[in-house]
mmCIF file of C-alpha atoms and ligand atoms in Angstrom:
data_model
loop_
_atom_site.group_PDB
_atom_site.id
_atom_site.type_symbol
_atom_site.label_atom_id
_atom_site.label_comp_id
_atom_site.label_asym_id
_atom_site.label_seq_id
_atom_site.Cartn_x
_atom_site.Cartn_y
_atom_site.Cartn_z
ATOM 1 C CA UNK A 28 85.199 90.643 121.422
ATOM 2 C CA UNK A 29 84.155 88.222 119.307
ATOM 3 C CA UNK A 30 80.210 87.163 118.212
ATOM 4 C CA UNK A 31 80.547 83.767 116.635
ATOM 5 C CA UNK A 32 82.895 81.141 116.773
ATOM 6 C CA UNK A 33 82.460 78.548 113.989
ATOM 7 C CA UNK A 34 84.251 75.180 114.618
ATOM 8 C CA UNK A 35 85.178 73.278 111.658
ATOM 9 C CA UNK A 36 85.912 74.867 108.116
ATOM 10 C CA UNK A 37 84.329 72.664 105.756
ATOM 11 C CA UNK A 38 81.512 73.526 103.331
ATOM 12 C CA UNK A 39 79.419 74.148 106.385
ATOM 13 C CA UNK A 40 81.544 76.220 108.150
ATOM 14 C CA UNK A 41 82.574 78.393 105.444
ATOM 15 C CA UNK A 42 79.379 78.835 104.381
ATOM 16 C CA UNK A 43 78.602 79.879 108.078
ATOM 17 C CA UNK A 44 81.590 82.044 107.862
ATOM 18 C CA UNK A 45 80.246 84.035 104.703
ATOM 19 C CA UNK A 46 76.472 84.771 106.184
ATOM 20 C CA UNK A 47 77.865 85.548 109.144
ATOM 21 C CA UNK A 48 80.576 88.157 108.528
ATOM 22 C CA UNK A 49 77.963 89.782 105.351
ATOM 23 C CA UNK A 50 75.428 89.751 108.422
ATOM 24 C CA UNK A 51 78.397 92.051 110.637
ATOM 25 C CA UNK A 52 79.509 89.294 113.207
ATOM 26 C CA UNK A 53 82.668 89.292 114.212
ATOM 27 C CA UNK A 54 83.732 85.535 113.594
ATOM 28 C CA UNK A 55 86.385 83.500 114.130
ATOM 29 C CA UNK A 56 86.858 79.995 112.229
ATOM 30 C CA UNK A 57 88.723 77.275 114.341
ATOM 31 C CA UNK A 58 89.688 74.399 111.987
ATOM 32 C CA UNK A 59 92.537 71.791 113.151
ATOM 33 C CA UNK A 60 93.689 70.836 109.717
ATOM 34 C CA UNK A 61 93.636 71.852 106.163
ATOM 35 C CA UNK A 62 90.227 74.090 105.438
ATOM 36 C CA UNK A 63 87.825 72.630 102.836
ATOM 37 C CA UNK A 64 86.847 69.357 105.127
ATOM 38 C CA UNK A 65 85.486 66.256 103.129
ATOM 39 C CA UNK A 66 85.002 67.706 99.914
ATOM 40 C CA UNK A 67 88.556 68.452 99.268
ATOM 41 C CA UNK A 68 89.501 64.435 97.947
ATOM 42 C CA UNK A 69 86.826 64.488 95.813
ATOM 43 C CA UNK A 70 88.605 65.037 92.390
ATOM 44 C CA UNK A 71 84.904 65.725 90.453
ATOM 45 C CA UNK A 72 82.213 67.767 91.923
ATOM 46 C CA UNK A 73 79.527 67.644 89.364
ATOM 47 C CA UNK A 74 76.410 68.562 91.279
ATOM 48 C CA UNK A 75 76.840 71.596 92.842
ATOM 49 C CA UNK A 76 74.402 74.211 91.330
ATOM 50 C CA UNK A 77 75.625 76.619 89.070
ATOM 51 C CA UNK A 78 79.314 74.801 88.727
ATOM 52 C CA UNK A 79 79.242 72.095 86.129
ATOM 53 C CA UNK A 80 82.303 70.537 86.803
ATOM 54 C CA UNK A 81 84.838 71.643 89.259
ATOM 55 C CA UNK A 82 87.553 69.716 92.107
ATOM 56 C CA UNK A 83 86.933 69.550 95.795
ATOM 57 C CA UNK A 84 89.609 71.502 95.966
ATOM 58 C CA UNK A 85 89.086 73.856 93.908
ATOM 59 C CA UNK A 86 85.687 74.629 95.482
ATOM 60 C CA UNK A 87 86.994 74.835 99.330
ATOM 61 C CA UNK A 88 89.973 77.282 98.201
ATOM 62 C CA UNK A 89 86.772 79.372 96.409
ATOM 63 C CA UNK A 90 84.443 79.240 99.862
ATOM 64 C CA UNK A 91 87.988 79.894 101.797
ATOM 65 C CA UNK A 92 89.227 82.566 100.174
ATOM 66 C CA UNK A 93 85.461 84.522 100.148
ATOM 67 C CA UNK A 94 85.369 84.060 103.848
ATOM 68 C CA UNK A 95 88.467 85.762 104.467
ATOM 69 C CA UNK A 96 88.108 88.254 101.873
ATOM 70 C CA UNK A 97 84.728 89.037 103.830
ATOM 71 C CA UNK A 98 86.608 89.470 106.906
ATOM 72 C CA UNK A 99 86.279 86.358 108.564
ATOM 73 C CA UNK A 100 89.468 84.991 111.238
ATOM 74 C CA UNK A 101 91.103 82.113 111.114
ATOM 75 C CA UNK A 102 93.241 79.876 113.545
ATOM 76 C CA UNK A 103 94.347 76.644 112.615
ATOM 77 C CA UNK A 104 94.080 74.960 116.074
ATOM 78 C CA UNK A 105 92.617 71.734 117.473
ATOM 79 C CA UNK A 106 89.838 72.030 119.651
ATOM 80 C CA UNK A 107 89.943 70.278 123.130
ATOM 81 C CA UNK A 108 87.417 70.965 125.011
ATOM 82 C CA UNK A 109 83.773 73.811 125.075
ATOM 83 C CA UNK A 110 82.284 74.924 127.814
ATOM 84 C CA UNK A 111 79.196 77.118 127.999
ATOM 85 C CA UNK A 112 78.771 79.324 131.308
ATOM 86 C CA UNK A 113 76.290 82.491 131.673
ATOM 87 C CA UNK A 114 75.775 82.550 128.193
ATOM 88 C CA UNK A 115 79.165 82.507 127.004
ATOM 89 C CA UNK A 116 81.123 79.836 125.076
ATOM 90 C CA UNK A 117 84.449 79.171 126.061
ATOM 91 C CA UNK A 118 86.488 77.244 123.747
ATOM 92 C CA UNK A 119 90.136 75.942 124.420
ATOM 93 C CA UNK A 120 92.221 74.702 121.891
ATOM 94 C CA UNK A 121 95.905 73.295 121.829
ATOM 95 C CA UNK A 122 97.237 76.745 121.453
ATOM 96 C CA UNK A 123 94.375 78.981 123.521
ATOM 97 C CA UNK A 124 91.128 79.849 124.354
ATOM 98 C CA UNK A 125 88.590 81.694 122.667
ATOM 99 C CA UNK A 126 85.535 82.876 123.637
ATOM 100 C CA UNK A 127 81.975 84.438 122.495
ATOM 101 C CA UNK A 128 78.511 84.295 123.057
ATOM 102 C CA UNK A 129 77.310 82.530 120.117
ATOM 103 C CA UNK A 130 78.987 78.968 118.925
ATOM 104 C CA UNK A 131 78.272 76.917 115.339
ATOM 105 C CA UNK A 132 79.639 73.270 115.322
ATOM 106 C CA UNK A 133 80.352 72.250 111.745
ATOM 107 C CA UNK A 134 82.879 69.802 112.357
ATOM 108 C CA UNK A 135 81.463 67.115 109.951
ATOM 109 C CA UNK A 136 82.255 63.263 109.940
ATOM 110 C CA UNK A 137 85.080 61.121 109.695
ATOM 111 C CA UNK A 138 85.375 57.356 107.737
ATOM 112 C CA UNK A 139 84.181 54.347 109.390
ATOM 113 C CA UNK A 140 86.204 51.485 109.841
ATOM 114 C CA UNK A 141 84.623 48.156 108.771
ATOM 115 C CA UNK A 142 85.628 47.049 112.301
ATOM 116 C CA UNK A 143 88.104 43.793 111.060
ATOM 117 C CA UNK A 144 90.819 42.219 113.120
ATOM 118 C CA UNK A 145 93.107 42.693 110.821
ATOM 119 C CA UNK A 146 92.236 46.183 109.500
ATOM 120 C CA UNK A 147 94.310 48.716 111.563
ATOM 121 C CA UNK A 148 97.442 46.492 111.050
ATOM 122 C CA UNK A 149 97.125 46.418 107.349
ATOM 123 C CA UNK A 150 96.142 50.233 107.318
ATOM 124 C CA UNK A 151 98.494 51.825 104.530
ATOM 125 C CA UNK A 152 100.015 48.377 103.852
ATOM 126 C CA UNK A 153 96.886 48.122 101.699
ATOM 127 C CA UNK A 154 93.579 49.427 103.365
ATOM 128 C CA UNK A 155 92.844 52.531 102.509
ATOM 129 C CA UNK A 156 89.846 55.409 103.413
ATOM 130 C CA UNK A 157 90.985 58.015 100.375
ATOM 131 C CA UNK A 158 91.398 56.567 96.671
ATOM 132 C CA UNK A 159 92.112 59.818 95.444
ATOM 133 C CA UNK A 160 94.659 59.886 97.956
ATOM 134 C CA UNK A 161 96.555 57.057 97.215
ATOM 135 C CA UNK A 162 94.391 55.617 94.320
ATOM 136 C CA UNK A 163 97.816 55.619 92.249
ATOM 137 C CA UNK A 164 99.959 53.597 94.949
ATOM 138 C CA UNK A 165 97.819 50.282 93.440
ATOM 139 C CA UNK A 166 98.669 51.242 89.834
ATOM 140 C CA UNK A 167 97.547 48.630 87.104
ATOM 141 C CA UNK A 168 96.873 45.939 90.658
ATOM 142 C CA UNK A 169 93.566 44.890 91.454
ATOM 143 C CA UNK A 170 91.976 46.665 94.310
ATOM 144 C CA UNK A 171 88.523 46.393 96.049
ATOM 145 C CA UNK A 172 85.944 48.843 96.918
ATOM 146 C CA UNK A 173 84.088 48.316 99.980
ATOM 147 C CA UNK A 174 80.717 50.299 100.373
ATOM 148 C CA UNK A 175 77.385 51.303 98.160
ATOM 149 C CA UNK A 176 77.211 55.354 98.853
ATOM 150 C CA UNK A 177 78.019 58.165 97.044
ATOM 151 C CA UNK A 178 82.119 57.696 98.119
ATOM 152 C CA UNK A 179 82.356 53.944 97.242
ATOM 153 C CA UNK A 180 81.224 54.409 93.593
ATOM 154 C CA UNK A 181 83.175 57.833 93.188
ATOM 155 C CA UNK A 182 85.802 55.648 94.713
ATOM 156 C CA UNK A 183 85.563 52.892 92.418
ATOM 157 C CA UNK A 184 85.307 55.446 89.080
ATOM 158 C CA UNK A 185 88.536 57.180 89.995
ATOM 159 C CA UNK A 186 90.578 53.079 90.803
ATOM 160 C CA UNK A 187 88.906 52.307 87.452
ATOM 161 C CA UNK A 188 91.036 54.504 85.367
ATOM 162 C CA UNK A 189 93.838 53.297 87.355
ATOM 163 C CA UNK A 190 93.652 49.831 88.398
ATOM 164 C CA UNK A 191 93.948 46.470 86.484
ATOM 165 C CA UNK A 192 90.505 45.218 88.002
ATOM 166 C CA UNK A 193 88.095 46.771 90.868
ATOM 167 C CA UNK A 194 86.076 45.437 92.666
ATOM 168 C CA UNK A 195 82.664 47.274 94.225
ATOM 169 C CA UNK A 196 81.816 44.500 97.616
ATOM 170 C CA UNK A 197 78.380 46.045 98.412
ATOM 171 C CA UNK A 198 76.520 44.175 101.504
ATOM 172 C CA UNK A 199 73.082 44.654 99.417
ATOM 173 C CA UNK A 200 71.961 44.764 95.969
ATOM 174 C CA UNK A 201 70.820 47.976 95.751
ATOM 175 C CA UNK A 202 73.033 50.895 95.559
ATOM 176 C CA UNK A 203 72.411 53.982 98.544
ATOM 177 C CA UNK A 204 74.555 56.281 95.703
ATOM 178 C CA UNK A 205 73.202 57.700 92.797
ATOM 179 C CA UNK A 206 71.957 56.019 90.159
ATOM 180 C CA UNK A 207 73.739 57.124 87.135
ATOM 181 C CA UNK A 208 76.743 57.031 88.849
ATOM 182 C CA UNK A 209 76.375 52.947 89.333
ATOM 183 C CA UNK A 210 75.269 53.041 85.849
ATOM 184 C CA UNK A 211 78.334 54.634 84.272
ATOM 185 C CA UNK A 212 80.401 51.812 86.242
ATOM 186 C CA UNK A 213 78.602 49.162 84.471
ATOM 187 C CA UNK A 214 80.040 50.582 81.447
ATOM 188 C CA UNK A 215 84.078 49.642 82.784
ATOM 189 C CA UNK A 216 85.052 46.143 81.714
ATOM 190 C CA UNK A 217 87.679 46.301 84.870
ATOM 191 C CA UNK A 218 84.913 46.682 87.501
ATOM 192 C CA UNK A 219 82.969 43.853 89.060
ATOM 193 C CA UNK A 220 80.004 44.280 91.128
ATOM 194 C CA UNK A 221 80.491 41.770 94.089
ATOM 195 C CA UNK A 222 76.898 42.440 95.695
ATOM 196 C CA UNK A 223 75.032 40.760 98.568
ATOM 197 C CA UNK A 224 78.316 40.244 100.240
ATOM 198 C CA UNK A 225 80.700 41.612 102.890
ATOM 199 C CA UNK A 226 84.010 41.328 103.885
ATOM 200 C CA UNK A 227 84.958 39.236 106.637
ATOM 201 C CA UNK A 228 88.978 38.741 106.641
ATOM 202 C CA UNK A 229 91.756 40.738 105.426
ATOM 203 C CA UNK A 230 95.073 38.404 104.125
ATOM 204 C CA UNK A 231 98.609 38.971 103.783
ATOM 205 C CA UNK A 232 102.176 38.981 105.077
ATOM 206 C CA UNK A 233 103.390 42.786 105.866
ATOM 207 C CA UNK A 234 100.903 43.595 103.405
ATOM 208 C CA UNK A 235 97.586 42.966 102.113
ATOM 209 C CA UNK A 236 97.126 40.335 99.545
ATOM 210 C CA UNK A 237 93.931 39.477 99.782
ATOM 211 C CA UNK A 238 89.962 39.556 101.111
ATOM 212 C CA UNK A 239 87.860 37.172 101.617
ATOM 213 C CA UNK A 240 84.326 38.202 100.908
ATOM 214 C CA UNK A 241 80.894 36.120 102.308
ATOM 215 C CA UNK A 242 77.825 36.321 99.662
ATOM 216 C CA UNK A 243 74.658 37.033 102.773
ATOM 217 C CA UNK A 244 72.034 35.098 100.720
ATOM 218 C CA UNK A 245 73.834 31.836 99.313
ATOM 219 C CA UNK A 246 77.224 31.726 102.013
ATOM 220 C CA UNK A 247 79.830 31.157 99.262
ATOM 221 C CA UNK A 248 82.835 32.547 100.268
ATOM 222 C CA UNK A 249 85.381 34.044 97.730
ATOM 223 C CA UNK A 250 88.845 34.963 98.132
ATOM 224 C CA UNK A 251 89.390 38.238 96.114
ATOM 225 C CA UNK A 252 93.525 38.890 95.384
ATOM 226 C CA UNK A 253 93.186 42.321 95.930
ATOM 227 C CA UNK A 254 96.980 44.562 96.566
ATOM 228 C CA UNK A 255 94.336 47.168 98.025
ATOM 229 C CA UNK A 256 91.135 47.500 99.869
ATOM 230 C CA UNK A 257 89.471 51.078 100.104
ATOM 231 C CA UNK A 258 87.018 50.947 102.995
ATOM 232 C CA UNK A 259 84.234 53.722 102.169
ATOM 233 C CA UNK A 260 81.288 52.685 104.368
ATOM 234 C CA UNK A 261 79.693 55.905 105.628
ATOM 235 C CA UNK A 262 80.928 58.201 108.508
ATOM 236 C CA UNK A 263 80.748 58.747 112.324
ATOM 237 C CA UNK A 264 80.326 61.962 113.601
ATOM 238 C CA UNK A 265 82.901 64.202 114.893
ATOM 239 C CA UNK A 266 80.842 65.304 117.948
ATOM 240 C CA UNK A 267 83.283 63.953 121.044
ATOM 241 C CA UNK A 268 84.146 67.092 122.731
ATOM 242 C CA UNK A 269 80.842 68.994 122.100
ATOM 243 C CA UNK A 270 78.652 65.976 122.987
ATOM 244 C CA UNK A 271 78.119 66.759 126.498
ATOM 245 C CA UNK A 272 76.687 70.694 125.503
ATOM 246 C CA UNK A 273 73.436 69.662 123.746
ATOM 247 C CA UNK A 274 71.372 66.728 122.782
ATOM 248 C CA UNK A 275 73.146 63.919 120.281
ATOM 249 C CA UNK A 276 70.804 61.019 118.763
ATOM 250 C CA UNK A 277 72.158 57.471 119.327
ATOM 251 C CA UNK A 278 74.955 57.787 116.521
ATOM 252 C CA UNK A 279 76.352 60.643 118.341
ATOM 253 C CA UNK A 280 75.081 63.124 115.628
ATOM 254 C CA UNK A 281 73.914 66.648 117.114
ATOM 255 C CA UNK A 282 70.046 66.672 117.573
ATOM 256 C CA UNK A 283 69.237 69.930 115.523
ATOM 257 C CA UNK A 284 66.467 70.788 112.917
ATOM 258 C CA UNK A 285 66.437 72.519 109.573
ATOM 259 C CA UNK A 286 66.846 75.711 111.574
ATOM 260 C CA UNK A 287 70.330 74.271 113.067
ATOM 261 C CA UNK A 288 69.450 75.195 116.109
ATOM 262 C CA UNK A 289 70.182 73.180 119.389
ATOM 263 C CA UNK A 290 69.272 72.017 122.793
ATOM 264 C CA UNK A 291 71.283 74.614 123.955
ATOM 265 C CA UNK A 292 70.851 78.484 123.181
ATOM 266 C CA UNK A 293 73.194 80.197 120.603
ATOM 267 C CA UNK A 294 74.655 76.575 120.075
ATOM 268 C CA UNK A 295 74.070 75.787 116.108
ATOM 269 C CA UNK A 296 74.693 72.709 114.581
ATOM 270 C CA UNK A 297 75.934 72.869 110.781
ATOM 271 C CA UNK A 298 75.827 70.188 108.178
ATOM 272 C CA UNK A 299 76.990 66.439 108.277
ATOM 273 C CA UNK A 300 77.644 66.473 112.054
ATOM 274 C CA UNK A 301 73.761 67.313 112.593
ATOM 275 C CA UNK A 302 70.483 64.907 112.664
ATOM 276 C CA UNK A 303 69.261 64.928 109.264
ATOM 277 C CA UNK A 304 68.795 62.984 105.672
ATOM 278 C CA UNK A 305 70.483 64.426 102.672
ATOM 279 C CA UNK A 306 74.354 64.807 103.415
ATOM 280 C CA UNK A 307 75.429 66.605 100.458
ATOM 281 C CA UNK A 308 77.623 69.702 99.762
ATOM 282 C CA UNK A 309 74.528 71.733 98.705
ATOM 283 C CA UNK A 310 72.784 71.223 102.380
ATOM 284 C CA UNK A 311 76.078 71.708 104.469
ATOM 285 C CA UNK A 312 76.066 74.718 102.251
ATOM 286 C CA UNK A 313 72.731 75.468 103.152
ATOM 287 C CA UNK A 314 72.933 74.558 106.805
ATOM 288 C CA UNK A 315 75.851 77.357 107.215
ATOM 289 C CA UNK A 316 73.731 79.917 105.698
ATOM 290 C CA UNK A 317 70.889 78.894 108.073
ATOM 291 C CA UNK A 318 72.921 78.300 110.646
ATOM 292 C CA UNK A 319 74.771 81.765 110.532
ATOM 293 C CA UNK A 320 71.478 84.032 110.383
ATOM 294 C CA UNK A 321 70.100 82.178 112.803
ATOM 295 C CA UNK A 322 73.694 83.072 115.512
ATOM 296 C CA UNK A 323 72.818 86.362 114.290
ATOM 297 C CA UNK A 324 69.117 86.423 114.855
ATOM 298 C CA UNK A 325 70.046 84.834 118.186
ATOM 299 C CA UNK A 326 72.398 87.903 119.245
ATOM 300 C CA UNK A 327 70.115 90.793 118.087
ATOM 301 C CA UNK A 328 67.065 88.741 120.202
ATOM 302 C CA UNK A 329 69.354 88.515 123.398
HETATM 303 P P1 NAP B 414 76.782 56.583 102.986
HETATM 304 O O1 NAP B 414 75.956 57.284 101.966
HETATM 305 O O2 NAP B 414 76.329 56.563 104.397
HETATM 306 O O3 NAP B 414 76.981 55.084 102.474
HETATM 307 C C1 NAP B 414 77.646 54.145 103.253
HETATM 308 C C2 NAP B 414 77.584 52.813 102.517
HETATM 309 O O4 NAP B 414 78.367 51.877 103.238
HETATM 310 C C3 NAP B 414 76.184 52.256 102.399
HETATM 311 O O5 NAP B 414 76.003 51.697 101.135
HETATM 312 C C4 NAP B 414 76.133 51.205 103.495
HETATM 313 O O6 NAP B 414 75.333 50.104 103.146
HETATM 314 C C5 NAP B 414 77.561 50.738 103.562
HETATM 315 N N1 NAP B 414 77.946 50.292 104.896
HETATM 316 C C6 NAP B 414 77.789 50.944 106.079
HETATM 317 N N2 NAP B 414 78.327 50.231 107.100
HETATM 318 C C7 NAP B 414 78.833 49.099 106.533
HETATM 319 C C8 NAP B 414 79.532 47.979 107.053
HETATM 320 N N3 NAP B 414 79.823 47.881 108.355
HETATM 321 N N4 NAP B 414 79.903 47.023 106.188
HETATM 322 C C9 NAP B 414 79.631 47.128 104.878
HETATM 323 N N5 NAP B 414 78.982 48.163 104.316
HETATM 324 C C10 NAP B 414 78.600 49.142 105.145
HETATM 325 O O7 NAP B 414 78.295 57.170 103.043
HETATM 326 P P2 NAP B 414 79.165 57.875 101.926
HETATM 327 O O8 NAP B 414 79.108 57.142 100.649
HETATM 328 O O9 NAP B 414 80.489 58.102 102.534
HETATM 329 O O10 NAP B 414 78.456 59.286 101.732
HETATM 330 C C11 NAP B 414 78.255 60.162 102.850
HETATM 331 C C12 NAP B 414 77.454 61.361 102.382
HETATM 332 O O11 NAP B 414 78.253 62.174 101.506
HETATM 333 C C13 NAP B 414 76.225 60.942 101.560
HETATM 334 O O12 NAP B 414 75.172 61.813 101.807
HETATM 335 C C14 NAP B 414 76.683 61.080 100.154
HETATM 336 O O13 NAP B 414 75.633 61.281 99.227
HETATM 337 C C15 NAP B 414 77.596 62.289 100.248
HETATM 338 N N6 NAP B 414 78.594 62.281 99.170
HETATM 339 C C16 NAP B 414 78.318 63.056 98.100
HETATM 340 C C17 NAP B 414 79.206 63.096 97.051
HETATM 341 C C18 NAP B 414 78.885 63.968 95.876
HETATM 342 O O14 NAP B 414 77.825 64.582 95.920
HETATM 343 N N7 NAP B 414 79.736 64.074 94.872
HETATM 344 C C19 NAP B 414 80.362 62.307 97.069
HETATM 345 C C20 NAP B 414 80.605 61.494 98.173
HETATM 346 C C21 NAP B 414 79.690 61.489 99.221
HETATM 347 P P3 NAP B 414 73.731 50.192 103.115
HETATM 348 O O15 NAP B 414 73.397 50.986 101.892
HETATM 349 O O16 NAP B 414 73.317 48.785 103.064
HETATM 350 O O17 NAP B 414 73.337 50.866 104.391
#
């Protein structure tokens, strides 16, 4: 019988999955696509502590491969519904059910739309959620970055080195991202800030040739002739089929502290997908640790 089941293997879950297996639970990792979650498109991880420079990918193979040299299962299934009853979590998938008595949700966030009329049509015929993914599709073409976190300037570096110009649309004029990230973009002659604006029509034939872009504070509209358009405005959380089990704020993310814990008992909620402020690889690391020990405090306690 199983202790834990962790759902989602990103830097979260794995994380959860190496407390918890060094802490003797028997644990079972339920991940519908490729393990490693967000961080794996992010060509440069810089800040994590202790690893100068490495690859999202690079890092998730690393937490993967220490998880299931630790002991902990795997099954590469989508999740469709959880149920709690008595104590016990009961979780079906596409190909079964699984079930134990303690549950961690670490199923992270996925990219939010900018919500045009025309967006879904021109999706891969020119809008775009991944630049490293298909960054090189818009070769030496001018392209436009939509967003002001973390993603949109990493977004805009990597279309730099690529593209003939980019352009960073940011709906303010300060910058959520870091600081010496929007610095070293000033530096690219290529890239051009387009700030206090948004987007507010996509143009083309069978594919995108252009956006039109609204300055907020003096109206003037611009038409930027743009091949591509990568949309990186933040995430929604991937909380649909849990939602019902414990407490979500409005935005649908999982109401749990710095402990992880839930509404619900033995029901842990594990880095992006949870209430909090700092959604960063180091603190879905962290929250898997936490979370983890605290499953396994939970089971000793019950
Ligand atoms: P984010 O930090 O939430 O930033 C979203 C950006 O999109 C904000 O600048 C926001 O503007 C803008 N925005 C939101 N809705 C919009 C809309 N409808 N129209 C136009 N603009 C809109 O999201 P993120 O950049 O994807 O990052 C998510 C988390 O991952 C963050 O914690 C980030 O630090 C982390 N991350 C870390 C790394 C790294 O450490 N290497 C890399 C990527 C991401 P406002 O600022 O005006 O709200």
């Amino acid at each position: 019988m199983l202790d834990l089941i962790i759902v989602g293997a990103g830097t979260a879950g794995l994380s959860a999955a190496i407390y918890a297996t060094r802490a003797g639970l028997s644990t079972l990792v339920i991940e519908r696509a490729m393990y490693g979650g967000q961080i794996t498109v992010s060509p440069e991880v810089d800040n994590y502590p202790g690893i100068p420079h490495t690859s999202g990918a690079e890092l998730a193979q690393g937490m993967y491969q220490q998880a299931e040299d630790l002991g902990a299962q795997f099954a590469f299934e989508t999740v469709e519904s959880v149920e709690e009853e008595g104590g016990l979590y009961t979780v079906r998938t596409d190909a079964g059910t699984h079930t134990a008595p303690a549950l961690i949700l670490a199923t992270g966030a996925q990219n939010r739309p900018l919500g045009l009329a025309e967006e879904q049509r021109f999706t891969g015929r020119g809008v775009s959620y991944c630049a490293t993914c298909d960054g090189m599709f818009f070769k030496g073409r001018p392209v436009a970055v939509v967003g002001g976190g973390n993603t949109a300037l990493e977004d805009a570096e990597v279309l730099a080195g690529i593209c003939s110009t980019v352009y960073l649309v940011h709906r303010r004029d300060q910058f959520r991202g870091e600081h010496a990230q929007v610095e070293r973009l000033r530096t690219h002659a290529n890239v051009e800030f387009v700030l206090d604006s948004v987007v507010t029509a996509l143009e083309g034939e069978d594919k995108l040739q252009a956006a039109v872009v609204e300055n907020r504070k003096t109206g003037e509209v611009r038409r930027l002739e743009v091949d591509g358009l990568f949309v990186a405005v933040g995430q929604i959380p991937q909380n649909q089929p849990f939602a019902h089990l414990a407490e979500t704020d409005a935005q649908g993310y999982l109401k749990a502290g710095e402990d992880c814990r839930t509404s619900r008992p033995g029901l842990f909620a594990a880095g992006d997908g949870r209430t909090k402020t700092v959604r960063q690889l180091v603190t879905a690391a962290a929250d898997g640790a936490v979370a983890a020990l605290g499953a396994a405090e939970y089971l000793r306690s019950r």
